[in-house]
Short mmCIF file of C-alpha atoms in Angstrom, two decimals:
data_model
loop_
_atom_site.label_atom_id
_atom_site.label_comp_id
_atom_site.label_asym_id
_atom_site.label_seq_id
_atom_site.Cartn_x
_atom_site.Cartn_y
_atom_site.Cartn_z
CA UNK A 252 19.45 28.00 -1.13
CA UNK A 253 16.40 26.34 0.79
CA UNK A 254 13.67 25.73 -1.76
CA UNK A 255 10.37 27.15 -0.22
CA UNK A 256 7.33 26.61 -2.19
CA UNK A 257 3.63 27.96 -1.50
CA UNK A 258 0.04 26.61 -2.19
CA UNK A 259 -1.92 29.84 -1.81
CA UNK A 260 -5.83 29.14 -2.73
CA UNK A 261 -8.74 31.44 -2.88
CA UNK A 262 -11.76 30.09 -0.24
CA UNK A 263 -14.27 31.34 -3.09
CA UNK A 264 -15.44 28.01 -4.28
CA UNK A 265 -14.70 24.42 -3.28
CA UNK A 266 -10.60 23.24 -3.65
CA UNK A 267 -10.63 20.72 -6.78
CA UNK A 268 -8.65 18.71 -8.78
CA UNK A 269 -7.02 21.62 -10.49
CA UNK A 270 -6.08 23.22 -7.36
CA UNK A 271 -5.02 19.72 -5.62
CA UNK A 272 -2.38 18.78 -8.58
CA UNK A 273 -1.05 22.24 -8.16
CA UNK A 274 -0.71 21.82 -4.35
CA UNK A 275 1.04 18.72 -5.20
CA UNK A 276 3.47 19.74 -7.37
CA UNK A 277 4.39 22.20 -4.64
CA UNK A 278 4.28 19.83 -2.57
CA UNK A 279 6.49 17.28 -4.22
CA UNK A 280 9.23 20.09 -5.61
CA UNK A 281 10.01 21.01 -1.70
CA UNK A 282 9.96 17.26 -0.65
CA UNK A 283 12.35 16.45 -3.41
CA UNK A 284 14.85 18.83 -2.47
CA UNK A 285 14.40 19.02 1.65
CA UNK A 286 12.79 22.63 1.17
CA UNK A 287 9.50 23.62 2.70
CA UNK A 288 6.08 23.89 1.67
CA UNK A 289 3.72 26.86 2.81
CA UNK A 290 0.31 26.93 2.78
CA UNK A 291 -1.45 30.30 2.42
CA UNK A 292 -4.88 31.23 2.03
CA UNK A 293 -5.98 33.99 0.12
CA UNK A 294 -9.21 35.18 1.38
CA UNK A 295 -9.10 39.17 0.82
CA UNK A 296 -11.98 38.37 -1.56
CA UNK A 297 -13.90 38.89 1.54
CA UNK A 298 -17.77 38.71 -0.49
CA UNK A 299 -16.81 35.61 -1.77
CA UNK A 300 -14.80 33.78 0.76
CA UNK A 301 -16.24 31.32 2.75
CA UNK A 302 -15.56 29.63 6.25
CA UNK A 303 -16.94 26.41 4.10
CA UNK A 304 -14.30 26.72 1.80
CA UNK A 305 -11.43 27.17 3.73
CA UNK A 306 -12.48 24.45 5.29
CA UNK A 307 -12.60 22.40 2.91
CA UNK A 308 -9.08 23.57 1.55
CA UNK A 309 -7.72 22.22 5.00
CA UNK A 310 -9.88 18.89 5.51
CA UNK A 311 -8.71 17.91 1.64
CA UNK A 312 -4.67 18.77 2.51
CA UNK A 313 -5.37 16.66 5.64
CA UNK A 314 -6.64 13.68 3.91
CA UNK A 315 -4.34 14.08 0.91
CA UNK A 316 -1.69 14.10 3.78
CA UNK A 317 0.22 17.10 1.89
CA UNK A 318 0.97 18.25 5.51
CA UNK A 319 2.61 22.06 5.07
CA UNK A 320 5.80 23.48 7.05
CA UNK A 321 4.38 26.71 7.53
CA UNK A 322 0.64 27.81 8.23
CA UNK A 323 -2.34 28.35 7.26
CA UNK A 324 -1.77 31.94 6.93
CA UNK A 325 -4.51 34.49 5.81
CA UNK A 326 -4.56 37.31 4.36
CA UNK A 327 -7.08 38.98 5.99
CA UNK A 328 -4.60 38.94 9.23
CA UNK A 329 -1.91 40.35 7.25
CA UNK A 330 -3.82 44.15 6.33
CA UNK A 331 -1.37 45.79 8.64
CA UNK A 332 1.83 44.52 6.80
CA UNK A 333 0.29 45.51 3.28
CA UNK A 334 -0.41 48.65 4.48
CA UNK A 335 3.30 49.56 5.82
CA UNK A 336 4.46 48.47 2.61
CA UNK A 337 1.74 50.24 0.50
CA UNK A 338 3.05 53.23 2.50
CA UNK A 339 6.44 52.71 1.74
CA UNK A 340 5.76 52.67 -2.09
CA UNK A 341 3.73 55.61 -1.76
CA UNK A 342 6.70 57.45 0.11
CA UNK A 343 9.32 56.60 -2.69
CA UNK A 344 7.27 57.54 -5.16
CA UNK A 345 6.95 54.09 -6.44
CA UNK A 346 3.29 54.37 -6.34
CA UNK A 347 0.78 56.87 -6.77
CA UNK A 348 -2.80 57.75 -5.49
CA UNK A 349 -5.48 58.03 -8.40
CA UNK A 350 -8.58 60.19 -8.46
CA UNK A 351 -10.07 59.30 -11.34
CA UNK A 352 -14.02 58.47 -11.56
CA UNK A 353 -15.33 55.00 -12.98
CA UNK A 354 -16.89 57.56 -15.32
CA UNK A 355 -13.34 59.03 -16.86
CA UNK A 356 -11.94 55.67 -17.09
CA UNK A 357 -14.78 54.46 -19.41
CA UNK A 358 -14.38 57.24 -21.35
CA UNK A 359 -10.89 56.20 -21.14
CA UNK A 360 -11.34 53.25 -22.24
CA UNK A 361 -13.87 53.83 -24.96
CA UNK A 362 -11.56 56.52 -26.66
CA UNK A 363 -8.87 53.34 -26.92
CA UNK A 364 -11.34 51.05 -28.27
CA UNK A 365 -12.07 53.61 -31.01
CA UNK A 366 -8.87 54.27 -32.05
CA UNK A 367 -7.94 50.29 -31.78
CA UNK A 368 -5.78 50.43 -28.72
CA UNK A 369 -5.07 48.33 -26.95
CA UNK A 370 -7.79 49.29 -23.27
CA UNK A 371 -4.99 50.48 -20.09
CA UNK A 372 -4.69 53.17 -17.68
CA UNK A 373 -3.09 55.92 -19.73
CA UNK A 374 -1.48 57.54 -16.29
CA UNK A 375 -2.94 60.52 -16.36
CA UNK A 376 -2.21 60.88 -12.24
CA UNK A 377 1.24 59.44 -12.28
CA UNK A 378 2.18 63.06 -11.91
CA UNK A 379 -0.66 64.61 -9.86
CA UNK A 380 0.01 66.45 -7.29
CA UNK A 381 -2.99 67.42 -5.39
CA UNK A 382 -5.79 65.06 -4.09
CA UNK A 383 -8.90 66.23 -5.52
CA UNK A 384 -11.38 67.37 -2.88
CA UNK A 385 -14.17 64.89 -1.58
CA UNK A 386 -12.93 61.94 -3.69
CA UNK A 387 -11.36 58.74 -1.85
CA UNK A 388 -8.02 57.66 -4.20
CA UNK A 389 -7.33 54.19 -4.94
CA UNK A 390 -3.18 53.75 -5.23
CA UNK A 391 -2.00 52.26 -8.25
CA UNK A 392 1.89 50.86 -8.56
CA UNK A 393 3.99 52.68 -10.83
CA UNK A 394 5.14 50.28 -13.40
CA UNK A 395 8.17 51.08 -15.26
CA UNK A 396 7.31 52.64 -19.19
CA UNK A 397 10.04 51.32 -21.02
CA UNK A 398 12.54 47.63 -20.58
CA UNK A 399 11.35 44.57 -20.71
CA UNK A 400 10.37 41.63 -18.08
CA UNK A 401 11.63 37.60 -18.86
CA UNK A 402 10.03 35.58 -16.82
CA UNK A 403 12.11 32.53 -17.14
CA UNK A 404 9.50 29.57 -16.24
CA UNK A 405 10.61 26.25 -15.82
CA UNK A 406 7.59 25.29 -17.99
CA UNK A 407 7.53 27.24 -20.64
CA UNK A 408 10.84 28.38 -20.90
CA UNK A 409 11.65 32.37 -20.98
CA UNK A 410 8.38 34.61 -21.68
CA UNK A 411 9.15 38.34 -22.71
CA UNK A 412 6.93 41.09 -21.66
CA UNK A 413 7.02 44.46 -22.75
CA UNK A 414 6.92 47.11 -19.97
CA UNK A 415 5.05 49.40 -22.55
CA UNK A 416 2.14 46.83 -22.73
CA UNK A 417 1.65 46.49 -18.97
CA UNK A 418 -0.54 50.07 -17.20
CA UNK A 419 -0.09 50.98 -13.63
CA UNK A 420 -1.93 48.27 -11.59
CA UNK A 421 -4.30 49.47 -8.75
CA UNK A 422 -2.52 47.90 -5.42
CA UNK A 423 -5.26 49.44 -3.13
CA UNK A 424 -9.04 50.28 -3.44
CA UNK A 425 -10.70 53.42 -2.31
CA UNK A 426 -11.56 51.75 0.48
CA UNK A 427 -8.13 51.08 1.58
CA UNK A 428 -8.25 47.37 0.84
CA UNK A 429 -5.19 45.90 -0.51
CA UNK A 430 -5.72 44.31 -3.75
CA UNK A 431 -4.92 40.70 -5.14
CA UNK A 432 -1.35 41.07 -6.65
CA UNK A 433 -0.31 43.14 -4.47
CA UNK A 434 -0.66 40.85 -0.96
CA UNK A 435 0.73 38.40 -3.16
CA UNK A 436 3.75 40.51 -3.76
CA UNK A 437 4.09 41.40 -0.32
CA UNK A 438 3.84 37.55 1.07
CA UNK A 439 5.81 36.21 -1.31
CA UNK A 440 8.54 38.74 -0.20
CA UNK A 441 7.88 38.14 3.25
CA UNK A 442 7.83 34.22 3.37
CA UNK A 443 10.82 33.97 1.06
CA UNK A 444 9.21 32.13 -1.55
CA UNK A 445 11.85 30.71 -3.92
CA UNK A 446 9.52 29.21 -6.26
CA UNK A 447 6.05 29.68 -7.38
CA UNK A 448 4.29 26.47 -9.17
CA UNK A 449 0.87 27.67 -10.19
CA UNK A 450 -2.26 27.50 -12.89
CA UNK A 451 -0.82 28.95 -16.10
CA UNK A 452 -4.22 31.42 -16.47
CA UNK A 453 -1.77 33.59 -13.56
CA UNK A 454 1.04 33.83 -16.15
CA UNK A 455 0.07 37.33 -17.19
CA UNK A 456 0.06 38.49 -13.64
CA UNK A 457 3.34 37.53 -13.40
CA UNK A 458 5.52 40.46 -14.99
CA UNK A 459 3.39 42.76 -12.73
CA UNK A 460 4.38 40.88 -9.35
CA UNK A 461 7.91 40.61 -10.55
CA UNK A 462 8.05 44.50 -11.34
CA UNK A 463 6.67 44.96 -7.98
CA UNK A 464 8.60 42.58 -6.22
CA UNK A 465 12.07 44.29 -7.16
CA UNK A 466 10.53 47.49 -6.29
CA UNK A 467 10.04 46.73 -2.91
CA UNK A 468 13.57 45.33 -2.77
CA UNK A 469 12.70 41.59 -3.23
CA UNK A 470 14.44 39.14 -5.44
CA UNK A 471 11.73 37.77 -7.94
CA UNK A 472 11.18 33.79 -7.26
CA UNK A 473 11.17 31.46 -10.10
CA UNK A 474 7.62 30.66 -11.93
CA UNK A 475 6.36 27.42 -13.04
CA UNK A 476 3.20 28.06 -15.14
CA UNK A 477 1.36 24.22 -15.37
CA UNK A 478 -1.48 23.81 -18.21
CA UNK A 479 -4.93 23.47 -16.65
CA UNK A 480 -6.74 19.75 -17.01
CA UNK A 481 -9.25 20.00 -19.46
CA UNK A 482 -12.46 17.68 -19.49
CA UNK A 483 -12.70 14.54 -21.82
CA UNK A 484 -14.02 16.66 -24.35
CA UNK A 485 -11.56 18.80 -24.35
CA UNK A 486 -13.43 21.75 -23.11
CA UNK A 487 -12.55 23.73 -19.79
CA UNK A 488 -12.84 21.12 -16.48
CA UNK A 489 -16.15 21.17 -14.88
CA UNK A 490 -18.18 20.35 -12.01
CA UNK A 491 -20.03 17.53 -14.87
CA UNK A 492 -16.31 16.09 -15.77
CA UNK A 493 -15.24 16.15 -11.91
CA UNK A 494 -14.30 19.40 -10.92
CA UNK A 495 -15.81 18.73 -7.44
CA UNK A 496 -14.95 19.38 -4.04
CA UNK A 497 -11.54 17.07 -3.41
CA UNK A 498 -13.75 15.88 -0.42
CA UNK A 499 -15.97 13.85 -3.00
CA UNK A 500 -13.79 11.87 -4.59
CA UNK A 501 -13.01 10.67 -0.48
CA UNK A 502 -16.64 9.84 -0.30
CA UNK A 503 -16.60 8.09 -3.43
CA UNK A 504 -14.54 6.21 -2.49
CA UNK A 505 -10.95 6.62 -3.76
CA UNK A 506 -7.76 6.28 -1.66
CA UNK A 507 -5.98 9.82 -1.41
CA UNK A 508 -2.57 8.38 -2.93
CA UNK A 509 -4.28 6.97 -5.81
CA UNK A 510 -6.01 10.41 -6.68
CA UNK A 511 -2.19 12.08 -6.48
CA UNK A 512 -1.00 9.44 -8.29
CA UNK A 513 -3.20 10.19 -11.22
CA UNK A 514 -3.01 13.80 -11.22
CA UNK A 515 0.92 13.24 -11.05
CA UNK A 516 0.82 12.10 -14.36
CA UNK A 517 -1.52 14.82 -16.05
CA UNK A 518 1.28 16.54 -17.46
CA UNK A 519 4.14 14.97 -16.12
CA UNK A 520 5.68 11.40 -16.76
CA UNK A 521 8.90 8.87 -15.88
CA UNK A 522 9.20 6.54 -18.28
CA UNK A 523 6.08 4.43 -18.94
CA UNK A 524 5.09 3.57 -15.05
CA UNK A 525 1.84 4.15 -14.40
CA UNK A 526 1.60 3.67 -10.87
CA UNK A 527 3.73 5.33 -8.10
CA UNK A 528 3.68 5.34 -4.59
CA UNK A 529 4.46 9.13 -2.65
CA UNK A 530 7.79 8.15 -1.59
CA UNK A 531 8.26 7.09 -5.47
CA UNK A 532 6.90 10.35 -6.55
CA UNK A 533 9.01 12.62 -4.09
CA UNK A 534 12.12 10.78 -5.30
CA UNK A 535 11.98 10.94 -9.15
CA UNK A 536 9.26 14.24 -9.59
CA UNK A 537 10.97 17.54 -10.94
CA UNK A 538 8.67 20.67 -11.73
CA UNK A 539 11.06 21.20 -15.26
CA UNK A 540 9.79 17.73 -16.47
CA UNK A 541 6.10 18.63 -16.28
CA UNK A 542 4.67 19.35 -20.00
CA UNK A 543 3.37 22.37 -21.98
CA UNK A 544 0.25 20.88 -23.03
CA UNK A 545 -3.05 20.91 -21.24
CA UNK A 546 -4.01 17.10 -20.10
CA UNK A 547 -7.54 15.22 -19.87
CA UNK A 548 -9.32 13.96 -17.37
CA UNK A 549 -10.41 10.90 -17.89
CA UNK A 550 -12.71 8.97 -14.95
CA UNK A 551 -11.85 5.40 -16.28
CA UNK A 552 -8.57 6.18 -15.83
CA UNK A 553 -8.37 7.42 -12.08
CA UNK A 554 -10.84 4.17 -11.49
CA UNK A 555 -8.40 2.19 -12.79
CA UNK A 556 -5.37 3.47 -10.43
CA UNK A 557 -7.33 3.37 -7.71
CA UNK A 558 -8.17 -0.07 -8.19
CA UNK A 559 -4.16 -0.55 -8.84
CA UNK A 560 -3.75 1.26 -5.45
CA UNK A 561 -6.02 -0.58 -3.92
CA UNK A 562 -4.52 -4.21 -4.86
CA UNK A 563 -1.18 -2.96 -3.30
CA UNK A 564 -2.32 -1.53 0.03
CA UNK A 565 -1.70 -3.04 2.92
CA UNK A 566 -5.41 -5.32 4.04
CA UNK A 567 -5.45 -3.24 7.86
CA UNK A 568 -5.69 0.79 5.94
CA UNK A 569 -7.96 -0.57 3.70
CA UNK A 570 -10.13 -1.85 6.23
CA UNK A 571 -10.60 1.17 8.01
CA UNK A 572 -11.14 2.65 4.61
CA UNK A 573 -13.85 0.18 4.08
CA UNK A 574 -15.11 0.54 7.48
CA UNK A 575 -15.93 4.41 6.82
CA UNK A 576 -17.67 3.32 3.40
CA UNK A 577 -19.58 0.89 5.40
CA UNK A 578 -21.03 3.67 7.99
CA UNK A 579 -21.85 5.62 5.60
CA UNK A 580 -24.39 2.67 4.96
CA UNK A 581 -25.36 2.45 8.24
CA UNK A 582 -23.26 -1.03 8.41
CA UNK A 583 -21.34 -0.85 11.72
CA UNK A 584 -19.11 -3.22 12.82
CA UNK A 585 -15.38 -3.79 14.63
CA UNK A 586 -14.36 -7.05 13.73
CA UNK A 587 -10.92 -6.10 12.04
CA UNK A 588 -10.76 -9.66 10.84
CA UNK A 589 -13.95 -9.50 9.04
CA UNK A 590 -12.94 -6.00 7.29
CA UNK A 591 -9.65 -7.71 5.93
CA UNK A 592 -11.51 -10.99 4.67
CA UNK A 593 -14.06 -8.53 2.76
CA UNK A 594 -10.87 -6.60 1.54
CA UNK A 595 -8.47 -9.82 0.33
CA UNK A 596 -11.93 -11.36 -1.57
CA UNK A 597 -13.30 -7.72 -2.94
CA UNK A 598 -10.44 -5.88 -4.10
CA UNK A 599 -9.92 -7.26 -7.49
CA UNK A 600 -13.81 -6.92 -8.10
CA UNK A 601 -13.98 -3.39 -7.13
CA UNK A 602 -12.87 0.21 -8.54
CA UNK A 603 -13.27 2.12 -5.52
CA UNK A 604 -14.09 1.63 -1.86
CA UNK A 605 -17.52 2.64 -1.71
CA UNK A 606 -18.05 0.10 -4.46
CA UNK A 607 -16.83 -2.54 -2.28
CA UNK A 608 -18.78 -1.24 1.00
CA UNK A 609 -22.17 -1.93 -1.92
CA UNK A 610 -20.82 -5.18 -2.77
CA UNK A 611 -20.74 -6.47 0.53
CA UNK A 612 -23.62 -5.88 2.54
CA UNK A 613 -24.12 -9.52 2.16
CA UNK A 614 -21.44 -9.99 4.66
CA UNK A 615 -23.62 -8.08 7.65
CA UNK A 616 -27.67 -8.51 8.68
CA UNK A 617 -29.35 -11.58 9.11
CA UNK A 618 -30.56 -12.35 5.71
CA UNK A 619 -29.77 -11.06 1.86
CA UNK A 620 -32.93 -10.46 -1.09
CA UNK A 621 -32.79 -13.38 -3.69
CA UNK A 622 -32.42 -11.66 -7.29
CA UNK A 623 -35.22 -13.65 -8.96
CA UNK A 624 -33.11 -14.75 -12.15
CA UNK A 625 -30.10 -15.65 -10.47
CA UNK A 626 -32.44 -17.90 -7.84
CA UNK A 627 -34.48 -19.85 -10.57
CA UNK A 628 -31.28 -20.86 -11.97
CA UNK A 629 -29.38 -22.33 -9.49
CA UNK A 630 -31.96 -22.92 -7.56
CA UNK A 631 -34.59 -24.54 -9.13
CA UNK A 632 -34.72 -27.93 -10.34
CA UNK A 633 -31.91 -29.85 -8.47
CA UNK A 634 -30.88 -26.75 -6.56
CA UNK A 635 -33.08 -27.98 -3.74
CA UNK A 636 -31.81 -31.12 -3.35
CA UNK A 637 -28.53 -29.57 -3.20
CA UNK A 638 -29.80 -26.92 -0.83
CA UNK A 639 -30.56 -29.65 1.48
CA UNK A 640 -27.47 -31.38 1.41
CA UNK A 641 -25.17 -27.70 1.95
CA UNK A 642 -27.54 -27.20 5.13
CA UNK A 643 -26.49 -30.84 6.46
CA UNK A 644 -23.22 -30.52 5.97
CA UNK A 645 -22.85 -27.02 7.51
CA UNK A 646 -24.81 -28.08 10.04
CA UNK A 647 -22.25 -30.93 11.32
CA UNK A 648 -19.35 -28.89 10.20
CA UNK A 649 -16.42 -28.59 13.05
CA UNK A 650 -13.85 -27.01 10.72
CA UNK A 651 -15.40 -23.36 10.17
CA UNK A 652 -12.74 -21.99 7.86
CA UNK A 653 -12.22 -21.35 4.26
CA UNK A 654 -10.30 -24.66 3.98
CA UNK A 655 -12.83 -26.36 5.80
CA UNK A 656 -15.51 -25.31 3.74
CA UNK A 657 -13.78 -25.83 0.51
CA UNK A 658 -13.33 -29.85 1.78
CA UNK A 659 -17.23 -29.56 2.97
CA UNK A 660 -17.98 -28.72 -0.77
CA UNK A 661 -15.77 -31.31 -3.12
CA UNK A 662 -17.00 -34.09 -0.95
CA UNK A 663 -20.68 -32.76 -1.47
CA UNK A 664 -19.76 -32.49 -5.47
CA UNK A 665 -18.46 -36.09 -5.15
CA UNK A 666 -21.21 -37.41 -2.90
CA UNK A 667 -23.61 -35.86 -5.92
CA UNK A 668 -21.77 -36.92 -9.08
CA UNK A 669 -21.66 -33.33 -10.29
CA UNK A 670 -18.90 -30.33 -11.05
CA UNK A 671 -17.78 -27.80 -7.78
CA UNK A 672 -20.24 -25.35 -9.95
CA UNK A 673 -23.33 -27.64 -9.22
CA UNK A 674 -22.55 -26.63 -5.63
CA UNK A 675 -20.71 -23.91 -5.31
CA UNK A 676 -23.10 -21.89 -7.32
CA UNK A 677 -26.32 -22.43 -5.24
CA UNK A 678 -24.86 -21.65 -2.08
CA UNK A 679 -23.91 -18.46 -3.65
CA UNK A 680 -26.84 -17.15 -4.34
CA UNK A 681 -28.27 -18.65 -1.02
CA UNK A 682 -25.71 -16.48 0.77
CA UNK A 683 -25.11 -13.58 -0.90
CA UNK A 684 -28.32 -13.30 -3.13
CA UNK A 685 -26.59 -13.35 -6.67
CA UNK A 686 -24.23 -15.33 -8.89
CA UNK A 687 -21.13 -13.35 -8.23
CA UNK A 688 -19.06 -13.13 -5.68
CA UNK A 689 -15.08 -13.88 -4.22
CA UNK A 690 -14.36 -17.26 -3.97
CA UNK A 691 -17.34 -19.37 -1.62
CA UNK A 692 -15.75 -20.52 1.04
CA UNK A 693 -13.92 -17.75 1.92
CA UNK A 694 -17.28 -15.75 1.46
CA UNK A 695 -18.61 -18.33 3.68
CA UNK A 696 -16.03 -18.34 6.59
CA UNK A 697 -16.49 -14.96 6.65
CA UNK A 698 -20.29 -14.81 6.88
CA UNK A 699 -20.69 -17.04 9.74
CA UNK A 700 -21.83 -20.40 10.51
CA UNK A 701 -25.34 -19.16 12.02
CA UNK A 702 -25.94 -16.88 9.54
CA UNK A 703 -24.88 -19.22 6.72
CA UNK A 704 -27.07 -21.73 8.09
CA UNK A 705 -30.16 -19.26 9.05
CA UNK A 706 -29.64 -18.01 4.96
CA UNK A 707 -29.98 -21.46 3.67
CA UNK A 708 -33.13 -22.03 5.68
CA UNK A 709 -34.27 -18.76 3.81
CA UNK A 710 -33.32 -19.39 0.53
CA UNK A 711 -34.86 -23.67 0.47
CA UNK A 712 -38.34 -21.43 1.90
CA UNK A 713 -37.67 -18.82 -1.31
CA UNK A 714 -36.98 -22.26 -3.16
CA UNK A 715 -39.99 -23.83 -1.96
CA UNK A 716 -41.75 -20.69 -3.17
CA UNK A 717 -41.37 -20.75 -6.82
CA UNK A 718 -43.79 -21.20 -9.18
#
């Protein structure tokens, strides 16, 4: 059997973390067994769809690079196949149309309440046989009254539902619309889905779909119900604990695998590795390993994978990475060399990429703001002497490289009687405008000699300044 596996999302809000870990168990359940992966969108909400979101759905699967083997498909395309196969149902009597008002449901409805029953559609036009003049029918699906439905889920092992429990669904609206359940019935059927990994809040949808599936001749798939990711206060995920468009976390600057990485592990684990690369993940992941229990999210965490990820990359993606976060800035530049430098001597100090674009504007203009504390520290007092000396020696320097530099500085320590800190600190701050930064001379080598020289200029004038 071929595994095929669907991510099938609903363009009524933005796709988000919850949505991306399901696509990516989907995702990683076909890879692991050479099946495919079919993406779907389910847009016959059409008040509530939005071109937006479906974008979005297809820019975040493009940067997550969980390419599909099938689609997009859409459901709004697909109204002629539902309706054949509502047809079909209606002709073997395997569903029914239904006349009744909103006004003799309620009733319906309120008699149950009263009588502490549980609220369903009590069938009263199972058995109708004429339409009732000047009313437009929905169609509801016959379910069976009696038996029982298993759904055998790989993550929470069999669930029994009672036939008796479960009232005749409507399939169609008055309108002729087909209804949620039942397009996903009928695509499910016709894409030969042989497993369905989704939220666990569709769980008690699923008896109805499997009901319908066999009655339209279809071998029921096997369900994976996952937990939903709560919010670090345990409460439902929201847009305050990061349940954001998957297109922010690219602008804040997190590397795709390192987001899939951490939502890989909320809920499912191998061993006690942390980190994983995708080819890692497609090897050793398994849907029947992922846990019952809903997981946290927890920002610190994903920060701190990312920054894992980022240590491992290789220096030429992460500078085009870095050279998006710097446009975004309005810092342009080509100079691949230059983006690699920043990389080697930033990763370690930043979390994310954008927070390594913010950390290095020193490396582009023509000059950098002195913070105040920082430059009456290691500036003042001998600072300017030592000012003086950096510009001489950069000045006559031949050997404009992080080496070079490095030799320009002991001697200077040596030539002053004082520690590599007496030096290397004051040309830090002359450069970059603060105390902290990668190590100097490769800082240096990478800012230039002209603009090294032109900041040192600036910084014995800011010097020269103080009161």
């Amino acid at each position: 059997m071929t595994i095929v596996t669907r991510f099938a999302p609903s363009p009524t809000g933005l796709l988000h973390i919850g949505g991306v870990r399901t696509a990516l168990f989907s995702w990683l359940y076909a890879r692991r067994y050479g099946g495919r992966f079919i993406l779907r969108i389910e847009d016959t909400d059409r008040e509530r769809s939005t071109q937006e979101a479906v974008q979005v759905i297809l820019d975040g699967m493009q940067w997550l690079d969980l390419a599909h083997d099938e689609g997009p498909y859409y459901q709004t395309r697909r109204f002629d196949r539902y309706a054949e196969v509502l047809q079909q149902l209606l002709a073997q009597g395997k569903a029914y149309h239904c006349y009744c008002s909103k006004e003799e449901l309620e009733e319906m409805r309120n008699g149950q309440l009263a009588r502490k029953e549980k609220p369903r559609y009590d069938g009263r036009c199972r058995h109708r046989l004429a339409p009732v003049p000047g009313v437009q029918p929905v169609v509801r699906f016959k379910n069976p009254l009696d038996g029982e439905v298993v759904v055998e889920d790989l993550v929470h092992g069999p669930v029994v539902f009672q036939n008796s429990e479960l009232d005749d669904l409507i399939i169609a609206r008055s309108d002729g619309t087909p209804t949620y359940n039942f397009c996903v019935v009928v695509d499910d059927s016709d894409m030969h889905i042989t497993h369905v990994i989704r939220g666990d809040d569709h769980l008690n949808n699923t008896p109805r779909q499997i009901n319908m599936l066999r009655a339209i001749g279809f071998t029921p798939p096997t369900y994976a119900h996952v937990a939903m990711i709560l919010g670090p206060d345990g409460a439902k995920l929201s847009k305050r604990h990061g349940a954001v468009s998957v297109l922010q976390y690219k602008e804040e600057g997190y590397l795709p695998e390192a987001l899939l990485n951490y939502l890989v592990r909320l809920g499912w684990s191998h061993g006690d590795q942390e980190i994983f690369s995708i080819e890692e993940l497609v090897q050793l992941f398994d849907i029947k390993d992922v846990n019952k229990a809903a997981s946290a999210f927890n920002p610190e965490k994903l920060q701190w994978v990312n920054q894992q990820h980022m240590m491992r990359a290789a220096l030429p993606y992460l500078a085009g990475v870095l050279r998006e976060q710097l446009q975004r800035l309005g810092l342009e530049t080509q100079d691949q060399t230059l983006l690699e430098g920043i990389v080697a001597g930033q990763r370690e100090r930043a979390k994310t990429m954008k927070e390594m674009a913010e950390s290095s504007r020193y490396f582009f203009g023509a000059d950098v703001e002195i913070d105040d504390k920082a430059g009456r520290k290691h500036l003042g007092g001998a600072g300017a002497t030592m000012l003086e000396r950096l510009r001489a020696g950069f000045a006559s320097l031949t050997d404009w490289s992080a080496a070079g530099i490095h030799g320009l500085l002991t001697d200077i320590a040596a030539q002053s009687g004082v520690g590599l800190g007496k030096v290397a600190q004051p040309l830090r701050v002359a450069l970059t405008g603060t105390a902290v930064s990668p190590p100097i001379d490769a800082t240096a080598a990478l800012i230039g000699k002209q603009r090294v020289l032109a900041r040192l200029e600036r910084a014995i004038v800011w010097r020269a300044a103080l009161k």
